[in-house]
């Protein structure tokens, strides 16, 4: 099956009791047992819920994983993944990471004795040289948020496999529509389904997929034990969103291409970050692991100040000023004061996150209207 077909049919079947084409929203906390321990596969809804199972089967199908566990948020999925580690274990990650991931690593798991090193993952050598005896995990985000750097999933996964290290890829930005990390050699994939998978800015959710039995045993154990599970209504919404992932992604990619080209030629712009540009330093790598370049574009102003970025953002009308990404509506954000405010300024600047950096999540409106909207905002700065 090709991707667009999978996004409708992967792991799905009509409801056995009614023939309903979409899985019912099983709004129940528990299930009747015929005798103690004798039941139809479900005991208690923290552990399993059929609406959640339908979503899990779908995402597993899209990522080519044997299994998927869904969580109440992307952060919930990351938290469950990290709990496979033990005190003294060491994780290598990127210095250009989603702010919430950095916070979870340094303000939660570091307190429990897990060690983290943040390196520039654009160069595999930086990862190789950060490995030490306790290294158990390489955590990759690609394209990175918000700088849209690309990390070599194939290269790092094959190195990690030889060294007995788990490779985890946060695939939120690309979505399985553009990039399938397990096929490139990674061991596990994390999603914030809040973003492209859900696609309509109406639900928070997360997923962890893998074909590795140990990783999924830990994921299932954390579902049952820590219990960060999504409700059935949220699972239904995410599943509904996924059905149009392929169409939405195609339009977002096409519009982002046009918008990146427009911004690049604007006299008030210093730099545009978009991996689809042929002169993006990692364009070839992006093309080798992604089927298109995504719907995200970041840029800096020649006048590199927080104030100018704020003025710009308060003058767009179609681009809504908001955190998050991947919805049908275009969003604009300022990482230094929003999503990445929890990363210390020195760390931010070291990774190249400038004060005026503006990030666009390009939705599926007509791209000409989006360009006109940006054009007016440029007049304000
Ligand atoms: C949003 C996001 C997360 C966190 O997901 P939530 O659903 O907000 O908890 C993790 N990683 C990336 C790349 C994200 O964009």
Tab-separated table of N, CA, C and O in Angstrom, residues 83-192:
chain	number	residue	atom	x	y	z
A	83	UNK	N	11.796	6.522	30.322
A	83	UNK	CA	11.751	5.660	31.512
A	83	UNK	C	12.304	4.269	31.247
A	83	UNK	O	12.370	3.446	32.162
A	84	UNK	N	12.767	4.007	30.032
A	84	UNK	CA	13.490	2.763	29.764
A	84	UNK	C	14.922	2.876	30.324
A	84	UNK	O	15.614	1.874	30.481
A	85	UNK	N	15.336	4.108	30.637
A	85	UNK	CA	16.700	4.348	31.131
A	85	UNK	C	16.777	4.136	32.642
A	85	UNK	O	15.761	4.127	33.331
A	86	UNK	N	18.014	4.005	33.136
A	86	UNK	CA	18.261	3.816	34.571
A	86	UNK	C	19.315	4.822	35.022
A	86	UNK	O	20.096	5.307	34.198
A	87	UNK	N	19.351	5.141	36.331
A	87	UNK	CA	20.353	6.107	36.814
A	87	UNK	C	21.754	5.737	36.311
A	87	UNK	O	22.118	4.559	36.317
A	88	UNK	N	22.493	6.757	35.886
A	88	UNK	CA	23.840	6.528	35.361
A	88	UNK	C	23.858	6.436	33.846
A	88	UNK	O	24.913	6.614	33.230
A	89	UNK	N	22.715	6.169	33.232
A	89	UNK	CA	22.682	6.103	31.765
A	89	UNK	C	22.907	7.498	31.177
A	89	UNK	O	22.560	8.521	31.781
A	90	UNK	N	23.438	7.501	29.971
A	90	UNK	CA	23.822	8.759	29.306
A	90	UNK	C	23.116	8.861	27.959
A	90	UNK	O	23.031	7.880	27.221
A	91	UNK	N	22.604	10.063	27.677
A	91	UNK	CA	21.865	10.315	26.433
A	91	UNK	C	22.568	11.428	25.666
A	91	UNK	O	22.954	12.438	26.255
A	92	UNK	N	22.714	11.235	24.353
A	92	UNK	CA	23.264	12.304	23.506
A	92	UNK	C	22.120	12.894	22.696
A	92	UNK	O	21.354	12.158	22.063
A	93	UNK	N	21.988	14.203	22.760
A	93	UNK	CA	20.945	14.846	21.979
A	93	UNK	C	21.471	16.126	21.356
A	93	UNK	O	22.657	16.448	21.480
A	94	UNK	N	20.559	16.834	20.709
A	94	UNK	CA	20.966	17.986	19.914
A	94	UNK	C	20.874	19.276	20.727
A	94	UNK	O	20.019	19.407	21.605
A	95	UNK	N	21.726	20.243	20.404
A	95	UNK	CA	21.668	21.541	21.085
A	95	UNK	C	20.612	22.444	20.444
A	95	UNK	O	20.548	23.624	20.704
A	96	UNK	N	19.796	21.861	19.581
A	96	UNK	CA	18.786	22.620	18.842
A	96	UNK	C	17.514	21.776	18.895
A	96	UNK	O	17.121	21.133	17.939
A	97	UNK	N	16.910	21.775	20.077
A	97	UNK	CA	15.877	20.798	20.399
A	97	UNK	C	14.603	21.529	20.782
A	97	UNK	O	14.657	22.639	21.290
A	98	UNK	N	13.459	20.877	20.588
A	98	UNK	CA	12.188	21.434	21.063
A	98	UNK	C	12.340	21.786	22.553
A	98	UNK	O	12.855	20.985	23.339
A	99	UNK	N	11.898	22.993	22.938
A	99	UNK	CA	12.113	23.484	24.300
A	99	UNK	C	11.549	22.561	25.370
A	99	UNK	O	12.157	22.362	26.428
A	100	UNK	N	10.394	21.968	25.106
A	100	UNK	CA	9.758	21.076	26.089
A	100	UNK	C	10.561	19.798	26.290
A	100	UNK	O	10.571	19.219	27.388
A	101	UNK	N	11.240	19.354	25.240
A	101	UNK	CA	12.075	18.161	25.344
A	101	UNK	C	13.293	18.469	26.209
A	101	UNK	O	13.652	17.699	27.105
A	102	UNK	N	13.900	19.623	25.937
A	102	UNK	CA	15.062	20.060	26.723
A	102	UNK	C	14.691	20.173	28.212
A	102	UNK	O	15.428	19.736	29.094
A	103	UNK	N	13.505	20.725	28.481
A	103	UNK	CA	13.048	20.889	29.864
A	103	UNK	C	12.829	19.525	30.536
A	103	UNK	O	13.228	19.307	31.677
A	104	UNK	N	12.207	18.603	29.805
A	104	UNK	CA	11.969	17.265	30.354
A	104	UNK	C	13.297	16.570	30.678
A	104	UNK	O	13.454	15.932	31.726
A	105	UNK	N	14.266	16.708	29.774
A	105	UNK	CA	15.575	16.084	29.985
A	105	UNK	C	16.272	16.681	31.210
A	105	UNK	O	16.707	15.968	32.097
A	106	UNK	N	16.378	18.035	31.225
A	106	UNK	CA	17.253	18.675	32.212
A	106	UNK	C	16.567	18.951	33.545
A	106	UNK	O	17.238	19.049	34.557
A	107	UNK	N	15.235	19.090	33.531
A	107	UNK	CA	14.577	19.441	34.794
A	107	UNK	C	13.819	18.280	35.422
A	107	UNK	O	13.316	18.404	36.530
A	108	UNK	N	13.690	17.179	34.710
A	108	UNK	CA	13.073	15.994	35.316
A	108	UNK	C	14.084	14.851	35.375
A	108	UNK	O	14.497	14.423	36.447
A	109	UNK	N	14.520	14.382	34.210
A	109	UNK	CA	15.302	13.144	34.208
A	109	UNK	C	16.729	13.319	34.744
A	109	UNK	O	17.280	12.378	35.311
A	110	UNK	N	17.299	14.521	34.595
A	110	UNK	CA	18.620	14.744	35.195
A	110	UNK	C	18.567	14.550	36.708
A	110	UNK	O	19.506	14.019	37.298
A	111	UNK	N	17.431	14.938	37.324
A	111	UNK	CA	17.291	14.770	38.782
A	111	UNK	C	17.276	13.299	39.202
A	111	UNK	O	17.461	12.985	40.367
A	112	UNK	N	16.953	12.419	38.262
A	112	UNK	CA	16.926	10.993	38.577
A	112	UNK	C	18.193	10.288	38.124
A	112	UNK	O	18.211	9.066	37.967
A	113	UNK	N	19.230	11.085	37.868
A	113	UNK	CA	20.536	10.481	37.611
A	113	UNK	C	20.797	10.094	36.160
A	113	UNK	O	21.739	9.367	35.870
A	114	UNK	N	19.958	10.571	35.229
A	114	UNK	CA	20.259	10.347	33.807
A	114	UNK	C	21.112	11.534	33.349
A	114	UNK	O	20.832	12.671	33.713
A	115	UNK	N	22.142	11.248	32.556
A	115	UNK	CA	23.013	12.329	32.089
A	115	UNK	C	22.734	12.651	30.624
A	115	UNK	O	22.504	11.740	29.829
A	116	UNK	N	22.773	13.940	30.308
A	116	UNK	CA	22.507	14.382	28.937
A	116	UNK	C	23.676	15.216	28.424
A	116	UNK	O	24.234	16.024	29.157
A	117	UNK	N	24.014	15.015	27.146
A	117	UNK	CA	24.939	15.908	26.467
A	117	UNK	C	24.253	16.426	25.220
A	117	UNK	O	23.613	15.661	24.499
A	118	UNK	N	24.378	17.745	25.005
A	118	UNK	CA	23.736	18.368	23.851
A	118	UNK	C	24.819	18.812	22.880
A	118	UNK	O	25.671	19.625	23.237
A	119	UNK	N	24.802	18.248	21.687
A	119	UNK	CA	25.853	18.554	20.710
A	119	UNK	C	25.223	19.053	19.412
A	119	UNK	O	24.017	18.929	19.206
A	120	UNK	N	26.057	19.606	18.546
A	120	UNK	CA	25.600	20.012	17.220
A	120	UNK	C	25.514	18.756	16.358
A	120	UNK	O	26.526	18.231	15.906
A	121	UNK	N	24.292	18.281	16.170
A	121	UNK	CA	24.098	16.997	15.481
A	121	UNK	C	24.167	17.107	13.972
A	121	UNK	O	23.946	16.102	13.288
A	122	UNK	N	24.440	18.314	13.439
A	122	UNK	CA	24.583	18.402	11.985
A	122	UNK	C	25.793	17.615	11.526
A	122	UNK	O	25.898	17.211	10.388
A	123	UNK	N	26.757	17.445	12.458
A	123	UNK	CA	27.971	16.700	12.134
A	123	UNK	C	27.986	15.412	12.970
A	123	UNK	O	28.074	15.464	14.196
A	124	UNK	N	27.899	14.267	12.309
A	124	UNK	CA	27.868	12.981	13.024
A	124	UNK	C	29.059	12.816	13.962
A	124	UNK	O	28.937	12.193	15.018
A	125	UNK	N	30.206	13.388	13.572
A	125	UNK	CA	31.423	13.247	14.393
A	125	UNK	C	31.215	13.781	15.806
A	125	UNK	O	31.777	13.256	16.761
A	126	UNK	N	30.413	14.841	15.935
A	126	UNK	CA	30.156	15.406	17.266
A	126	UNK	C	29.422	14.395	18.149
A	126	UNK	O	29.619	14.364	19.359
A	127	UNK	N	28.584	13.577	17.520
A	127	UNK	CA	27.860	12.545	18.275
A	127	UNK	C	28.831	11.421	18.634
A	127	UNK	O	28.894	10.992	19.795
A	128	UNK	N	29.607	10.988	17.649
A	128	UNK	CA	30.548	9.883	17.899
A	128	UNK	C	31.487	10.238	19.062
A	128	UNK	O	31.747	9.418	19.936
A	129	UNK	N	31.947	11.490	19.075
A	129	UNK	CA	32.937	11.808	20.107
A	129	UNK	C	32.291	12.083	21.465
A	129	UNK	O	32.997	12.176	22.466
A	130	UNK	N	30.971	12.196	21.525
A	130	UNK	CA	30.312	12.384	22.830
A	130	UNK	C	29.977	11.048	23.504
A	130	UNK	O	29.548	11.022	24.661
A	131	UNK	N	30.164	9.951	22.783
A	131	UNK	CA	29.832	8.640	23.345
A	131	UNK	C	30.783	8.305	24.485
A	131	UNK	O	31.991	8.551	24.403
A	132	UNK	N	30.223	7.801	25.594
A	132	UNK	CA	31.053	7.323	26.699
A	132	UNK	C	30.524	5.972	27.184
A	132	UNK	O	29.491	5.512	26.662
A	133	UNK	N	31.169	5.343	28.163
A	133	UNK	CA	30.747	3.988	28.521
A	133	UNK	C	29.244	3.839	28.855
A	133	UNK	O	28.644	2.842	28.507
A	134	UNK	N	28.635	4.827	29.499
A	134	UNK	CA	27.215	4.686	29.873
A	134	UNK	C	26.217	5.103	28.810
A	134	UNK	O	25.005	5.114	29.060
A	135	UNK	N	26.681	5.480	27.621
A	135	UNK	CA	25.753	5.998	26.600
A	135	UNK	C	24.759	4.920	26.170
A	135	UNK	O	25.150	3.853	25.706
A	136	UNK	N	23.472	5.216	26.353
A	136	UNK	CA	22.451	4.222	25.993
A	136	UNK	C	21.470	4.709	24.949
A	136	UNK	O	20.708	3.925	24.406
A	137	UNK	N	21.467	6.028	24.716
A	137	UNK	CA	20.443	6.541	23.798
A	137	UNK	C	20.952	7.743	23.024
A	137	UNK	O	21.663	8.584	23.570
A	138	UNK	N	20.586	7.785	21.725
A	138	UNK	CA	20.791	8.987	20.918
A	138	UNK	C	19.399	9.496	20.569
A	138	UNK	O	18.574	8.738	20.048
A	139	UNK	N	19.132	10.738	20.926
A	139	UNK	CA	17.796	11.308	20.717
A	139	UNK	C	17.887	12.339	19.594
A	139	UNK	O	18.547	13.353	19.734
A	140	UNK	N	17.215	12.030	18.490
A	140	UNK	CA	17.306	12.866	17.286
A	140	UNK	C	15.992	13.594	17.049
A	140	UNK	O	14.916	13.008	17.186
A	141	UNK	N	16.099	14.863	16.673
A	141	UNK	CA	14.936	15.582	16.179
A	141	UNK	C	15.347	16.086	14.806
A	141	UNK	O	16.387	16.741	14.689
A	142	UNK	N	14.593	15.787	13.770
A	142	UNK	CA	14.957	16.288	12.444
A	142	UNK	C	13.742	16.358	11.536
A	142	UNK	O	12.966	15.401	11.512
A	143	UNK	N	13.501	17.474	10.817
A	143	UNK	CA	14.230	18.727	10.926
A	143	UNK	C	14.100	19.293	12.337
A	143	UNK	O	13.101	19.051	12.997
A	144	UNK	N	15.104	20.050	12.766
A	144	UNK	CA	15.061	20.576	14.124
A	144	UNK	C	14.156	21.796	14.195
A	144	UNK	O	13.855	22.435	13.186
A	145	UNK	N	13.755	22.050	15.421
A	145	UNK	CA	12.825	23.115	15.714
A	145	UNK	C	13.543	24.164	16.547
A	145	UNK	O	14.010	23.828	17.622
A	146	UNK	N	13.640	25.368	16.134
A	146	UNK	CA	13.045	26.006	14.955
A	146	UNK	C	14.043	26.249	13.813
A	146	UNK	O	13.692	26.886	12.835
A	147	UNK	N	15.288	25.725	13.933
A	147	UNK	CA	16.309	26.132	12.964
A	147	UNK	C	16.289	25.311	11.675
A	147	UNK	O	16.970	25.647	10.715
A	148	UNK	N	15.492	24.217	11.671
A	148	UNK	CA	15.333	23.398	10.472
A	148	UNK	C	16.672	22.842	9.982
A	148	UNK	O	16.921	22.771	8.771
A	149	UNK	N	17.520	22.485	10.941
A	149	UNK	CA	18.719	21.719	10.597
A	149	UNK	C	18.300	20.275	10.382
A	149	UNK	O	17.272	19.827	10.898
A	150	UNK	N	19.133	19.538	9.654
A	150	UNK	CA	18.816	18.152	9.354
A	150	UNK	C	19.843	17.254	10.038
A	150	UNK	O	21.041	17.556	10.039
A	151	UNK	N	19.359	16.175	10.636
A	151	UNK	CA	20.245	15.212	11.291
A	151	UNK	C	20.193	13.904	10.500
A	151	UNK	O	19.124	13.483	10.050
A	152	UNK	N	21.349	13.286	10.355
A	152	UNK	CA	21.508	12.096	9.516
A	152	UNK	C	20.993	10.845	10.248
A	152	UNK	O	21.725	10.198	10.998
A	153	UNK	N	19.738	10.507	10.005
A	153	UNK	CA	19.124	9.371	10.720
A	153	UNK	C	19.837	8.062	10.375
A	153	UNK	O	20.168	7.276	11.258
A	154	UNK	N	20.106	7.856	9.071
A	154	UNK	CA	20.765	6.602	8.647
A	154	UNK	C	22.130	6.434	9.294
A	154	UNK	O	22.431	5.400	9.888
A	155	UNK	N	22.940	7.474	9.191
A	155	UNK	CA	24.323	7.408	9.676
A	155	UNK	C	24.383	7.177	11.179
A	155	UNK	O	25.116	6.308	11.660
A	156	UNK	N	23.580	7.947	11.929
A	156	UNK	CA	23.636	7.824	13.390
A	156	UNK	C	23.015	6.509	13.851
A	156	UNK	O	23.502	5.879	14.795
A	157	UNK	N	21.954	6.055	13.181
A	157	UNK	CA	21.319	4.795	13.587
A	157	UNK	C	22.251	3.617	13.370
A	157	UNK	O	22.307	2.707	14.199
A	158	UNK	N	22.972	3.629	12.258
A	158	UNK	CA	23.797	2.445	11.994
A	158	UNK	C	24.991	2.431	12.962
A	158	UNK	O	25.365	1.376	13.486
A	159	UNK	N	25.519	3.610	13.278
A	159	UNK	CA	26.578	3.691	14.294
A	159	UNK	C	26.055	3.207	15.649
A	159	UNK	O	26.684	2.402	16.338
A	160	UNK	N	24.846	3.679	16.020
A	160	UNK	CA	24.284	3.344	17.332
A	160	UNK	C	24.032	1.844	17.442
A	160	UNK	O	24.312	1.228	18.472
A	161	UNK	N	23.504	1.278	16.368
A	161	UNK	CA	23.192	-0.157	16.392
A	161	UNK	C	24.460	-0.970	16.676
A	161	UNK	O	24.449	-1.874	17.507
A	162	UNK	N	25.568	-0.586	16.017
A	162	UNK	CA	26.829	-1.312	16.228
A	162	UNK	C	27.325	-1.166	17.662
A	162	UNK	O	28.078	-1.994	18.156
A	163	UNK	N	26.932	-0.052	18.331
A	163	UNK	CA	27.435	0.202	19.684
A	163	UNK	C	26.417	-0.156	20.758
A	163	UNK	O	26.607	0.195	21.925
A	164	UNK	N	25.303	-0.790	20.390
A	164	UNK	CA	24.287	-1.166	21.377
A	164	UNK	C	23.553	0.017	21.989
A	164	UNK	O	23.097	-0.039	23.126
A	165	UNK	N	23.442	1.099	21.225
A	165	UNK	CA	22.762	2.318	21.705
A	165	UNK	C	21.399	2.430	21.003
A	165	UNK	O	21.293	2.132	19.809
A	166	UNK	N	20.372	2.842	21.759
A	166	UNK	CA	19.033	3.017	21.180
A	166	UNK	C	18.960	4.368	20.465
A	166	UNK	O	19.357	5.388	21.017
A	167	UNK	N	18.423	4.369	19.243
A	167	UNK	CA	18.202	5.632	18.533
A	167	UNK	C	16.709	5.961	18.536
A	167	UNK	O	15.894	5.154	18.091
A	168	UNK	N	16.385	7.139	19.047
A	168	UNK	CA	14.993	7.594	19.075
A	168	UNK	C	14.890	8.819	18.174
A	168	UNK	O	15.730	9.720	18.253
A	169	UNK	N	13.870	8.854	17.313
A	169	UNK	CA	13.669	10.024	16.459
A	169	UNK	C	12.324	10.666	16.784
A	169	UNK	O	11.289	9.999	16.742
A	170	UNK	N	12.369	11.944	17.123
A	170	UNK	CA	11.139	12.720	17.253
A	170	UNK	C	10.755	13.141	15.831
A	170	UNK	O	11.402	14.000	15.237
A	171	UNK	N	9.704	12.503	15.294
A	171	UNK	CA	9.343	12.688	13.880
A	171	UNK	C	8.179	13.663	13.707
A	171	UNK	O	7.518	13.670	12.673
A	172	UNK	N	7.956	14.490	14.728
A	172	UNK	CA	6.811	15.404	14.719
A	172	UNK	C	6.829	16.358	13.532
A	172	UNK	O	5.803	16.603	12.907
A	173	UNK	N	8.015	16.922	13.228
A	173	UNK	CA	8.086	17.971	12.198
A	173	UNK	C	7.845	17.443	10.795
A	173	UNK	O	7.252	18.124	9.976
A	174	UNK	N	8.342	16.257	10.500
A	174	UNK	CA	8.208	15.742	9.134
A	174	UNK	C	6.901	14.974	8.977
A	174	UNK	O	6.294	14.981	7.910
A	175	UNK	N	6.505	14.288	10.031
A	175	UNK	CA	5.376	13.343	10.002
A	175	UNK	C	5.777	12.134	9.157
A	175	UNK	O	6.653	12.237	8.294
A	176	UNK	N	5.108	11.000	9.378
A	176	UNK	CA	5.462	9.809	8.589
A	176	UNK	C	5.173	9.993	7.099
A	176	UNK	O	5.662	9.216	6.279
A	177	UNK	N	4.425	11.003	6.759
A	177	UNK	CA	4.128	11.264	5.344
A	177	UNK	C	5.415	11.609	4.598
A	177	UNK	O	5.570	11.254	3.430
A	178	UNK	N	6.354	12.287	5.262
A	178	UNK	CA	7.584	12.728	4.588
A	178	UNK	C	8.809	11.932	5.006
A	178	UNK	O	9.823	11.942	4.302
A	179	UNK	N	8.768	11.301	6.175
A	179	UNK	CA	9.988	10.669	6.697
A	179	UNK	C	9.612	9.502	7.601
A	179	UNK	O	8.777	9.650	8.498
A	180	UNK	N	10.223	8.355	7.352
A	180	UNK	CA	9.921	7.172	8.155
A	180	UNK	C	11.192	6.632	8.792
A	180	UNK	O	11.909	5.813	8.229
A	181	UNK	N	11.494	7.106	9.994
A	181	UNK	CA	12.786	6.828	10.633
A	181	UNK	C	13.089	5.343	10.843
A	181	UNK	O	14.257	4.953	10.773
A	182	UNK	N	12.075	4.515	11.085
A	182	UNK	CA	12.380	3.097	11.346
A	182	UNK	C	12.981	2.458	10.090
A	182	UNK	O	13.906	1.646	10.178
A	183	UNK	N	12.476	2.868	8.925
A	183	UNK	CA	13.014	2.328	7.665
A	183	UNK	C	14.449	2.807	7.438
A	183	UNK	O	15.211	2.186	6.702
A	184	UNK	N	14.815	3.930	8.089
A	184	UNK	CA	16.182	4.456	7.954
A	184	UNK	C	17.111	3.864	9.016
A	184	UNK	O	18.282	4.211	9.082
A	185	UNK	N	16.550	3.007	9.893
A	185	UNK	CA	17.394	2.308	10.869
A	185	UNK	C	17.183	2.689	12.322
A	185	UNK	O	17.798	2.091	13.203
A	186	UNK	N	16.333	3.679	12.596
A	186	UNK	CA	16.107	4.084	13.990
A	186	UNK	C	15.343	2.986	14.734
A	186	UNK	O	14.680	2.148	14.129
A	187	UNK	N	15.435	3.016	16.078
A	187	UNK	CA	14.767	1.998	16.896
A	187	UNK	C	13.371	2.414	17.332
A	187	UNK	O	12.521	1.564	17.574
A	188	UNK	N	13.154	3.702	17.520
A	188	UNK	CA	11.853	4.156	18.012
A	188	UNK	C	11.531	5.524	17.437
A	188	UNK	O	12.432	6.310	17.129
A	189	UNK	N	10.242	5.794	17.297
A	189	UNK	CA	9.765	7.085	16.788
A	189	UNK	C	8.800	7.675	17.798
A	189	UNK	O	7.935	6.979	18.326
A	190	UNK	N	8.971	8.974	18.044
A	190	UNK	CA	8.077	9.721	18.931
A	190	UNK	C	7.291	10.721	18.096
A	190	UNK	O	7.836	11.303	17.156
A	191	UNK	N	6.020	10.912	18.452
A	191	UNK	CA	5.220	11.955	17.820
A	191	UNK	C	4.495	12.785	18.847
A	191	UNK	O	3.977	12.251	19.824
A	192	UNK	N	4.431	14.080	18.556
A	192	UNK	CA	3.369	14.878	19.134
A	192	UNK	C	2.261	14.817	18.088
A	192	UNK	O	2.367	15.461	17.035
